[in-house]
Short mmCIF file of C-alpha atoms in Angstrom, two decimals:
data_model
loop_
_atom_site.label_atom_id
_atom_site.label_comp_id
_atom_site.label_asym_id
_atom_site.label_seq_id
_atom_site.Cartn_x
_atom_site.Cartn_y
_atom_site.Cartn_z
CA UNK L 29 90.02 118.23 102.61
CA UNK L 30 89.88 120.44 105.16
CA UNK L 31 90.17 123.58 103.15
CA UNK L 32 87.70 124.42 100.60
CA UNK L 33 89.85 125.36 97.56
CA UNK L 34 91.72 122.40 98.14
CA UNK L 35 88.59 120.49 98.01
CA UNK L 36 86.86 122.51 94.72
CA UNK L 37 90.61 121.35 93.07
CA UNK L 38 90.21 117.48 94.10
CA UNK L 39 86.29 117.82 92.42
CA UNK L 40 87.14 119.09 89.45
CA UNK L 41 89.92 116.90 88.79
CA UNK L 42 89.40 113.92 90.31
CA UNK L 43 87.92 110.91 91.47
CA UNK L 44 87.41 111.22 95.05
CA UNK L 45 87.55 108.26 97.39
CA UNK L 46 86.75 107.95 101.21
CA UNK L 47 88.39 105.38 102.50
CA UNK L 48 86.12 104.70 105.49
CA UNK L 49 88.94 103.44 108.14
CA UNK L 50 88.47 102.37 112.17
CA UNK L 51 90.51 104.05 114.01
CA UNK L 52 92.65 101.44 114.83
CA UNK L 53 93.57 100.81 111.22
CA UNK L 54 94.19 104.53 111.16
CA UNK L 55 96.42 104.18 114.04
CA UNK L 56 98.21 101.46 113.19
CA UNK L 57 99.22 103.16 109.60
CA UNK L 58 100.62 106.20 110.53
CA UNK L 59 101.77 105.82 114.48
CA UNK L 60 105.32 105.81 113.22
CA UNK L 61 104.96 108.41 110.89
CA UNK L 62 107.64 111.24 111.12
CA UNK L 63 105.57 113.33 108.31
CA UNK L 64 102.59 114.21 110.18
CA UNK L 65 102.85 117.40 111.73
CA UNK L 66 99.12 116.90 113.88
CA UNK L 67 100.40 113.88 115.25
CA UNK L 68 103.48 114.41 116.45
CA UNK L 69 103.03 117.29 118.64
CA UNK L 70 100.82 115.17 120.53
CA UNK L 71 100.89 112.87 123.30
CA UNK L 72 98.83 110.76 122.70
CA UNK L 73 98.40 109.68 119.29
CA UNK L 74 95.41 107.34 119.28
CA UNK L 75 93.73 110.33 120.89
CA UNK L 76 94.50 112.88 118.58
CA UNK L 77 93.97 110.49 115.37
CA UNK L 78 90.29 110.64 116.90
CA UNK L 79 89.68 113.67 117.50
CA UNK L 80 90.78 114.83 113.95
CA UNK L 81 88.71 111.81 112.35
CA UNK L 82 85.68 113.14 114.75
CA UNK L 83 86.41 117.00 113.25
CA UNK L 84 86.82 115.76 109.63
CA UNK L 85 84.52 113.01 109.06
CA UNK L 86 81.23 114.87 108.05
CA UNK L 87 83.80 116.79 105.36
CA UNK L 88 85.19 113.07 104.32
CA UNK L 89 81.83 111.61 104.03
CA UNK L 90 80.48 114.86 102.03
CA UNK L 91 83.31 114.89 99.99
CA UNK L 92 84.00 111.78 98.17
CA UNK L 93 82.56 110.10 95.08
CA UNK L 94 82.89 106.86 96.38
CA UNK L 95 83.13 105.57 99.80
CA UNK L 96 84.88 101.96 100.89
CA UNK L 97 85.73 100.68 104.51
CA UNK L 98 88.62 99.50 105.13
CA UNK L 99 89.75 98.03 108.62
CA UNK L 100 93.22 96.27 109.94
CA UNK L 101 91.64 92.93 108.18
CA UNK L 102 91.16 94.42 104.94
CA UNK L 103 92.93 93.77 101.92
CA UNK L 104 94.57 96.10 99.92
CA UNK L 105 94.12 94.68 96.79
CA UNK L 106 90.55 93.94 97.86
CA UNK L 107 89.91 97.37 97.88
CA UNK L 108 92.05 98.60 94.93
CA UNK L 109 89.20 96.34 92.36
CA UNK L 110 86.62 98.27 94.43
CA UNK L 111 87.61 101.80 94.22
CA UNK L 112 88.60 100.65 90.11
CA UNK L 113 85.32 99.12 89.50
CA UNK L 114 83.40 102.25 91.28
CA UNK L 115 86.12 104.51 89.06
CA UNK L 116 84.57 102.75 85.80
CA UNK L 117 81.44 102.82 86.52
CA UNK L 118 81.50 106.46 87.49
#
């Protein structure tokens, strides 16, 4: 999202969603990763999840055609008839 032709790609193809997470929930999904190249060089994970969610979040909110929150009590499939339903409807 972060680079522009990326982004002008994802518009004109696609059906853009934000998925509005805490941090927490973003923690707790990808604190074991071994794929994330941002994350791993750091020490502190928690901190750096922030502090790329603080840089990006204007960019995610701007971005998307549909927005949903999501947080460590959510359920998937919850959201997977919301982002469908929003996909229809679009």
């Amino acid at each position: 999202i972060v680079d522009n032709e990326n982004l002008k790609n994802l518009k004109k193809t696609s059906f853009v969603v934000y998925l509005d997470a805490t941090i927490e929930c973003i923690y707790e999904r990808i604190k074991d990763s071994k794929h994330r190249p941002l994350i791993l060089e750091s020490d502190d994970v928690f901190s750096k999840i922030k502090e790329l969610y603080d840089k990006r979040l204007l960019l995610y909110k701007i971005s998307g055609d549909y927005s949903v929150f999501i947080d460590l009590n959510t359920i998937t499939q919850d959201t997977v008839e919301k982002i469908k339903e929003a996909y229809i409807k679009s």
